[in-house]
């Protein structure tokens, strides 16, 4: 009975799905006019470099959304990734500052990150807590642990590997960008080009459909939380490199941008769902907007308001687009 | 005689207190389309679940092409070439057709998924084996229901190992125009030497497509018909019903007054152009299978779904119902089918549940007059013989029948003159059913108009003054229970017979 | 008025470094100066920022301002934006180690960097209060208030991250070495950078329940005084404001007002002149473009604030109004 949808409604749905992209494009054009010099290669490089941690956590977040579904409350969402990132950065910084050796520092940070991921997986996939609440609580707890680890202090890091990530270039392109691009490609392959990736997405699209063909949606969701924690861990290195050490308070901004970018990314996908590439593009767009507004001299508090309003707009349009489809 | 493609022999399956399958047998010949029919509770779904390996039978055996399958597990029947097309369309909405068809059995090489190959093979399969052309890159959510059903079928058969395919109510979600597409595809499968078990409530489809039909009743096979001809409909129905009307219905001594509710060509999600009128003192039945639009119609009357066209008049005035509170405010009361979820607050007491709907009346400036409310609740408990006769009992621990009486008591405590009862006796034992019927009868005698929507033909024939029959979203007949029987009702609602002349459109 | 104020405030070191002190020679005409500040919520930050911005504009320059919103990482990243915008010079106010590589990048792009309260090898000039004097003074004032004896808890989150804080805290400790009766409690406390008063209030409440009356005599905030607002609140809430004294550094109007209250536990502070610091930093930029050689550090006078009377007096002297 729902076989035929009038073409005009179909067009309207398309427009609703595209609306966030149109809003962002409009903003970029506005910035380009208002802030001369914004459209330049230098700014582009800047956007890429400053967005690296956000891009990484967005990759993690999109994996969880793909595995758990797009319902913002009950579907897949992992707000704890930015906290995992600062915890990994904190542990690395603390250990490196104490001359504890790079490999050991990595192992400790990785262990801590995976512990966070495993706890999320257990809380959501096995105990059945609402992901939004579970991961938000986890965010608070992990930030608390990080404050203990770092005693809420800034820790400078001048380890050569971190400095290399920050400063080195290959063929004129920052190695940080290259590393994240390589990781992004690998993650894309895993999520969108392998059987595992499709199975993971199946659970997010319809638990029943997945279970019907013998796939465990819960198991894939648990793995997604672990993968997200892994991306959080990797993002930790880039937070360290970007800040030349660990400063307290990085997680809040990271979380805001992660949520905005991931759901914004859905507008880029032809299927109008959260995808890895969409999330990455979303992160870059958010970075461009942030830098653009600052270049225009917009007050930092206004920027917070604008980002908050954008999140609401994007999520509202996502909900509208979904309602149009149902 | 050739060896049977599939035979289930003398299957017994008991659940605590219920003998769901009582030595039931079912035999499918190679390359035939075999129909399986029976009323709700006859054991159809139980035997399908036994065949799928979901239920382990207490005794009996399964043979596939002569091979004894033991134990019967989802894996062993799958390996033997049995495939199930479940009633529910469980597909991932944002997957492409190719991805949905290959879900769980994707083609992959050393460099990842072979997307092009999957798309190609999916399209080829849909075209060659099911006779439809669907682009492999279209998204499932953009497909029509029939196309989704075909994708679901392709998903089950793409590995080419299928020998027997079980269709469980495949046409329930389809509009009548879409049914043919599916029938054609199933017919094609038969030509490819696949054996088909076709389970459906729609007897017209059974007669249209099946080679042979097995009828289940009370947990066993009561008849097998080898010849599909015009006489099959009545024969199937009498085999299915095989019982007389229970003697639990109140006598029809009601008198009708003015019309309280009129629907004129009401159209909503799942139903079209429904016209009806309900008078004071009348019990009007609505019959129809799952997918007939009956449930959606009831939801719309109560504001749980939105009408898209047509008009509704209440007490002679044009009315709009957008939310349940609109409905209540205009004197329409719904007793929902899923009372555990929609009708009752389970952790609260009987008394609290009864007074929930009358809170406004028992309250002064929003403060509940507890003593008043308690007295009112206690009176209802004794009037309706709710057991235990204690307003402090927690509703969760009451039996189904008593829970239903609590729901009724709540609305009886209110002045409403239009009652919509949706499946009022599902899960209720026979004693409590009789009491519920007498309450419903009293409602009508006291001057209310009552609309009863039910899947139980006996209940409708026994209780109602008139019955409207819905089929695939439309009212196809009006029936007079005083003159027509349960068989007639089943024949009309399953599509086994067309509506008699002159009764097509009720006025 | 402003010029007189500036002239009165500039200390000798500037005068020696700049033979041509006549400010009317200075100009920033046709130049765009980036001003990056870590945040503008707190009086100190805002005043230094406004001082710098107003002076750049007064000297005919164009300001491009970025605000880190009290997030050190954002503040550091903001320098990249100034670099991309192609400003002629950058005045960077406060910030932690995260800005150093950004300074390097600015220098590599031939953009001179001037800092406020942030000594850095990449900075042409750092304009700052006399932190050495601040550290020792607050040490002596506290020791006097404690009469040479007592247990002291210290908020010290930034000793390792910010050079100015290291100077202030370490010199404070240096002075206390000569008072064997004063004991610094371990572990030291770490205040939050953003939302400091509320965070410090919570931490102080915990501290007070850990150290009952008689076991804690003073709480010191090592590098600034925003947390001291929360510390005083916590003491008043628990009625411990009689037996625990509070000392801190910066003495903006908000904390001076608290010190000026009758019976306030907040007894010693050292006042800075943040607006003047910003002003001088902007003037130093102009001096640089005028071809003058700047010393790497410009020190601006500070004023010890001793007790309630001292607070009332300083409040008037710094032009914040009158507390009497």
PDB file of C-alpha atoms in Angstrom, chain A residues 69-234:
ATOM      1  CA  UNK A  69      21.404   2.251  14.450  1.00  0.00           C
ATOM      2  CA  UNK A  70      20.721   5.928  14.102  1.00  0.00           C
ATOM      3  CA  UNK A  71      18.242   6.405  16.886  1.00  0.00           C
ATOM      4  CA  UNK A  72      20.059   9.038  18.918  1.00  0.00           C
ATOM      5  CA  UNK A  73      18.911   7.671  22.268  1.00  0.00           C
ATOM      6  CA  UNK A  74      18.430   3.947  21.819  1.00  0.00           C
ATOM      7  CA  UNK A  75      20.589   3.317  18.776  1.00  0.00           C
ATOM      8  CA  UNK A  76      24.344   3.364  18.577  1.00  0.00           C
ATOM      9  CA  UNK A  77      26.026   6.345  20.129  1.00  0.00           C
ATOM     10  CA  UNK A  78      29.282   6.557  22.030  1.00  0.00           C
ATOM     11  CA  UNK A  79      29.848   9.880  23.727  1.00  0.00           C
ATOM     12  CA  UNK A  80      32.755   8.485  25.712  1.00  0.00           C
ATOM     13  CA  UNK A  81      35.225   8.445  22.795  1.00  0.00           C
ATOM     14  CA  UNK A  82      36.570  11.979  23.438  1.00  0.00           C
ATOM     15  CA  UNK A  83      37.120  11.026  27.063  1.00  0.00           C
ATOM     16  CA  UNK A  84      38.996   7.917  25.942  1.00  0.00           C
ATOM     17  CA  UNK A  85      41.088  10.153  23.742  1.00  0.00           C
ATOM     18  CA  UNK A  86      42.116  12.526  26.526  1.00  0.00           C
ATOM     19  CA  UNK A  87      42.733   9.583  28.848  1.00  0.00           C
ATOM     20  CA  UNK A  88      45.044   7.984  26.292  1.00  0.00           C
ATOM     21  CA  UNK A  89      46.762  11.346  25.810  1.00  0.00           C
ATOM     22  CA  UNK A  90      47.027  11.813  29.554  1.00  0.00           C
ATOM     23  CA  UNK A  91      48.547   8.406  30.157  1.00  0.00           C
ATOM     24  CA  UNK A  92      50.968   8.809  27.248  1.00  0.00           C
ATOM     25  CA  UNK A  93      51.984  12.264  28.453  1.00  0.00           C
ATOM     26  CA  UNK A  94      52.420  11.195  32.058  1.00  0.00           C
ATOM     27  CA  UNK A  95      54.438   8.133  31.109  1.00  0.00           C
ATOM     28  CA  UNK A  96      56.587   9.908  28.522  1.00  0.00           C
ATOM     29  CA  UNK A  97      57.206  12.817  30.909  1.00  0.00           C
ATOM     30  CA  UNK A  98      58.506  10.265  33.399  1.00  0.00           C
ATOM     31  CA  UNK A  99      60.809   8.809  30.718  1.00  0.00           C
ATOM     32  CA  UNK A 100      58.987   5.479  30.907  1.00  0.00           C
ATOM     33  CA  UNK A 101      59.580   4.425  27.312  1.00  0.00           C
ATOM     34  CA  UNK A 102      57.353   4.896  24.291  1.00  0.00           C
ATOM     35  CA  UNK A 103      56.222   1.314  23.794  1.00  0.00           C
ATOM     36  CA  UNK A 104      55.203   0.874  27.407  1.00  0.00           C
ATOM     37  CA  UNK A 105      53.343   4.180  27.292  1.00  0.00           C
ATOM     38  CA  UNK A 106      51.441   3.009  24.208  1.00  0.00           C
ATOM     39  CA  UNK A 107      50.560  -0.325  25.775  1.00  0.00           C
ATOM     40  CA  UNK A 108      49.269   1.324  28.936  1.00  0.00           C
ATOM     41  CA  UNK A 109      47.180   3.848  27.028  1.00  0.00           C
ATOM     42  CA  UNK A 110      45.852   1.176  24.675  1.00  0.00           C
ATOM     43  CA  UNK A 111      44.956  -1.047  27.596  1.00  0.00           C
ATOM     44  CA  UNK A 112      43.076   1.756  29.302  1.00  0.00           C
ATOM     45  CA  UNK A 113      41.238   2.675  26.097  1.00  0.00           C
ATOM     46  CA  UNK A 114      40.193  -0.908  25.402  1.00  0.00           C
ATOM     47  CA  UNK A 115      39.021  -1.235  28.988  1.00  0.00           C
ATOM     48  CA  UNK A 116      36.728   1.724  28.426  1.00  0.00           C
ATOM     49  CA  UNK A 117      35.503   0.171  25.170  1.00  0.00           C
ATOM     50  CA  UNK A 118      34.910  -3.207  26.790  1.00  0.00           C
ATOM     51  CA  UNK A 119      32.974  -1.606  29.643  1.00  0.00           C
ATOM     52  CA  UNK A 120      30.788   0.263  27.143  1.00  0.00           C
ATOM     53  CA  UNK A 121      30.231  -2.947  25.230  1.00  0.00           C
ATOM     54  CA  UNK A 122      29.268  -4.806  28.382  1.00  0.00           C
ATOM     55  CA  UNK A 123      26.935  -2.064  29.599  1.00  0.00           C
ATOM     56  CA  UNK A 124      25.156  -1.613  26.282  1.00  0.00           C
ATOM     57  CA  UNK A 125      25.336  -4.915  24.443  1.00  0.00           C
ATOM     58  CA  UNK A 126      24.960  -7.279  27.367  1.00  0.00           C
ATOM     59  CA  UNK A 127      23.294  -5.416  30.214  1.00  0.00           C
ATOM     60  CA  UNK A 128      21.206  -3.429  27.770  1.00  0.00           C
ATOM     61  CA  UNK A 129      21.654   0.108  29.090  1.00  0.00           C
ATOM     62  CA  UNK A 130      20.650   2.962  26.808  1.00  0.00           C
ATOM     63  CA  UNK A 131      23.838   3.827  24.879  1.00  0.00           C
ATOM     64  CA  UNK A 132      23.303   7.564  25.269  1.00  0.00           C
ATOM     65  CA  UNK A 133      23.161   7.342  29.057  1.00  0.00           C
ATOM     66  CA  UNK A 134      25.787   4.639  29.420  1.00  0.00           C
ATOM     67  CA  UNK A 135      28.355   6.400  27.274  1.00  0.00           C
ATOM     68  CA  UNK A 136      27.610   9.811  28.792  1.00  0.00           C
ATOM     69  CA  UNK A 137      28.172   8.403  32.266  1.00  0.00           C
ATOM     70  CA  UNK A 138      31.291   6.734  30.939  1.00  0.00           C
ATOM     71  CA  UNK A 139      32.466  10.060  29.561  1.00  0.00           C
ATOM     72  CA  UNK A 140      32.217  11.618  33.018  1.00  0.00           C
ATOM     73  CA  UNK A 141      33.929   8.695  34.704  1.00  0.00           C
ATOM     74  CA  UNK A 142      36.808   8.540  32.233  1.00  0.00           C
ATOM     75  CA  UNK A 143      37.413  12.287  32.401  1.00  0.00           C
ATOM     76  CA  UNK A 144      37.542  11.862  36.179  1.00  0.00           C
ATOM     77  CA  UNK A 145      40.130   9.106  35.846  1.00  0.00           C
ATOM     78  CA  UNK A 146      42.144  11.284  33.505  1.00  0.00           C
ATOM     79  CA  UNK A 147      42.066  14.135  36.004  1.00  0.00           C
ATOM     80  CA  UNK A 148      43.497  11.718  38.528  1.00  0.00           C
ATOM     81  CA  UNK A 149      46.171  10.464  36.141  1.00  0.00           C
ATOM     82  CA  UNK A 150      47.298  13.953  35.178  1.00  0.00           C
ATOM     83  CA  UNK A 151      46.343  15.617  38.483  1.00  0.00           C
ATOM     84  CA  UNK A 152      44.412  18.055  36.275  1.00  0.00           C
ATOM     85  CA  UNK A 153      47.677  19.617  35.182  1.00  0.00           C
ATOM     86  CA  UNK A 154      49.133  20.327  31.824  1.00  0.00           C
ATOM     87  CA  UNK A 155      51.960  17.991  30.909  1.00  0.00           C
ATOM     88  CA  UNK A 156      54.394  19.029  28.201  1.00  0.00           C
ATOM     89  CA  UNK A 157      55.531  16.313  25.847  1.00  0.00           C
ATOM     90  CA  UNK A 158      58.599  16.598  23.648  1.00  0.00           C
ATOM     91  CA  UNK A 159      59.056  12.980  22.700  1.00  0.00           C
ATOM     92  CA  UNK A 160      60.517  12.771  19.183  1.00  0.00           C
ATOM     93  CA  UNK A 161      57.720  10.571  17.852  1.00  0.00           C
ATOM     94  CA  UNK A 162      55.055  13.025  19.024  1.00  0.00           C
ATOM     95  CA  UNK A 163      57.070  15.927  17.594  1.00  0.00           C
ATOM     96  CA  UNK A 164      57.436  13.994  14.353  1.00  0.00           C
ATOM     97  CA  UNK A 165      53.664  13.591  14.169  1.00  0.00           C
ATOM     98  CA  UNK A 166      53.328  17.314  14.780  1.00  0.00           C
ATOM     99  CA  UNK A 167      55.997  18.733  12.509  1.00  0.00           C
ATOM    100  CA  UNK A 168      57.205  16.270   9.894  1.00  0.00           C
ATOM    101  CA  UNK A 169      56.108  16.434   6.307  1.00  0.00           C
ATOM    102  CA  UNK A 170      56.309  13.978   3.463  1.00  0.00           C
ATOM    103  CA  UNK A 171      56.186  15.488   0.001  1.00  0.00           C
ATOM    104  CA  UNK A 172      54.931  18.710   1.499  1.00  0.00           C
ATOM    105  CA  UNK A 173      52.029  17.114   3.325  1.00  0.00           C
ATOM    106  CA  UNK A 174      52.008  16.863   7.109  1.00  0.00           C
ATOM    107  CA  UNK A 175      52.553  13.292   8.287  1.00  0.00           C
ATOM    108  CA  UNK A 176      49.632  13.685  10.689  1.00  0.00           C
ATOM    109  CA  UNK A 177      47.307  14.153   7.743  1.00  0.00           C
ATOM    110  CA  UNK A 178      48.868  11.199   5.938  1.00  0.00           C
ATOM    111  CA  UNK A 179      48.597   8.937   8.990  1.00  0.00           C
ATOM    112  CA  UNK A 180      44.936   9.809   9.572  1.00  0.00           C
ATOM    113  CA  UNK A 181      44.185   9.419   5.877  1.00  0.00           C
ATOM    114  CA  UNK A 182      45.773   5.960   5.916  1.00  0.00           C
ATOM    115  CA  UNK A 183      43.821   5.008   9.025  1.00  0.00           C
ATOM    116  CA  UNK A 184      40.642   6.377   7.492  1.00  0.00           C
ATOM    117  CA  UNK A 185      41.183   4.311   4.345  1.00  0.00           C
ATOM    118  CA  UNK A 186      41.776   1.181   6.379  1.00  0.00           C
ATOM    119  CA  UNK A 187      38.666   1.819   8.447  1.00  0.00           C
ATOM    120  CA  UNK A 188      36.662   2.533   5.284  1.00  0.00           C
ATOM    121  CA  UNK A 189      37.784  -0.741   3.799  1.00  0.00           C
ATOM    122  CA  UNK A 190      36.874  -2.641   6.953  1.00  0.00           C
ATOM    123  CA  UNK A 191      33.480  -0.999   7.348  1.00  0.00           C
ATOM    124  CA  UNK A 192      32.311  -0.627   3.786  1.00  0.00           C
ATOM    125  CA  UNK A 193      34.242  -3.140   1.740  1.00  0.00           C
ATOM    126  CA  UNK A 194      34.294  -6.311   3.812  1.00  0.00           C
ATOM    127  CA  UNK A 195      31.723  -8.848   4.901  1.00  0.00           C
ATOM    128  CA  UNK A 196      32.399  -7.906   8.498  1.00  0.00           C
ATOM    129  CA  UNK A 197      31.526  -4.307   7.754  1.00  0.00           C
ATOM    130  CA  UNK A 198      28.247  -5.203   6.078  1.00  0.00           C
ATOM    131  CA  UNK A 199      27.324  -7.528   8.927  1.00  0.00           C
ATOM    132  CA  UNK A 200      28.008  -4.732  11.381  1.00  0.00           C
ATOM    133  CA  UNK A 201      25.825  -2.333   9.420  1.00  0.00           C
ATOM    134  CA  UNK A 202      23.072  -4.919   9.097  1.00  0.00           C
ATOM    135  CA  UNK A 203      22.622  -4.993  12.862  1.00  0.00           C
ATOM    136  CA  UNK A 204      22.362  -1.230  12.936  1.00  0.00           C
ATOM    137  CA  UNK A 205      19.798  -1.191  10.147  1.00  0.00           C
ATOM    138  CA  UNK A 206      17.536  -3.867  11.556  1.00  0.00           C
ATOM    139  CA  UNK A 207      18.349  -6.134  14.464  1.00  0.00           C
ATOM    140  CA  UNK A 208      15.683  -8.594  13.338  1.00  0.00           C
ATOM    141  CA  UNK A 209      16.967  -8.731   9.781  1.00  0.00           C
ATOM    142  CA  UNK A 210      20.463  -9.461  11.049  1.00  0.00           C
ATOM    143  CA  UNK A 211      19.389 -12.101  13.534  1.00  0.00           C
ATOM    144  CA  UNK A 212      17.182 -13.697  10.881  1.00  0.00           C
ATOM    145  CA  UNK A 213      20.225 -14.581   8.783  1.00  0.00           C
ATOM    146  CA  UNK A 214      22.232 -15.684  11.791  1.00  0.00           C
ATOM    147  CA  UNK A 215      24.233 -12.529  12.481  1.00  0.00           C
ATOM    148  CA  UNK A 216      24.556 -11.372  16.048  1.00  0.00           C
ATOM    149  CA  UNK A 217      23.772  -7.658  16.161  1.00  0.00           C
ATOM    150  CA  UNK A 218      24.832  -7.524  19.796  1.00  0.00           C
ATOM    151  CA  UNK A 219      28.223  -9.019  19.127  1.00  0.00           C
ATOM    152  CA  UNK A 220      28.850  -6.564  16.317  1.00  0.00           C
ATOM    153  CA  UNK A 221      27.773  -3.671  18.515  1.00  0.00           C
ATOM    154  CA  UNK A 222      30.228  -4.820  21.177  1.00  0.00           C
ATOM    155  CA  UNK A 223      33.011  -4.969  18.597  1.00  0.00           C
ATOM    156  CA  UNK A 224      32.030  -1.511  17.396  1.00  0.00           C
ATOM    157  CA  UNK A 225      32.495  -0.104  20.895  1.00  0.00           C
ATOM    158  CA  UNK A 226      35.955  -1.684  21.017  1.00  0.00           C
ATOM    159  CA  UNK A 227      36.855  -0.251  17.616  1.00  0.00           C
ATOM    160  CA  UNK A 228      35.596   3.139  18.760  1.00  0.00           C
ATOM    161  CA  UNK A 229      37.822   2.941  21.826  1.00  0.00           C
ATOM    162  CA  UNK A 230      40.709   2.066  19.519  1.00  0.00           C
ATOM    163  CA  UNK A 231      40.119   5.164  17.416  1.00  0.00           C
ATOM    164  CA  UNK A 232      39.890   7.144  20.642  1.00  0.00           C
ATOM    165  CA  UNK A 233      43.303   5.796  21.609  1.00  0.00           C
ATOM    166  CA  UNK A 234      44.804   6.743  18.250  1.00  0.00           C
TER     167      UNK A 234
END
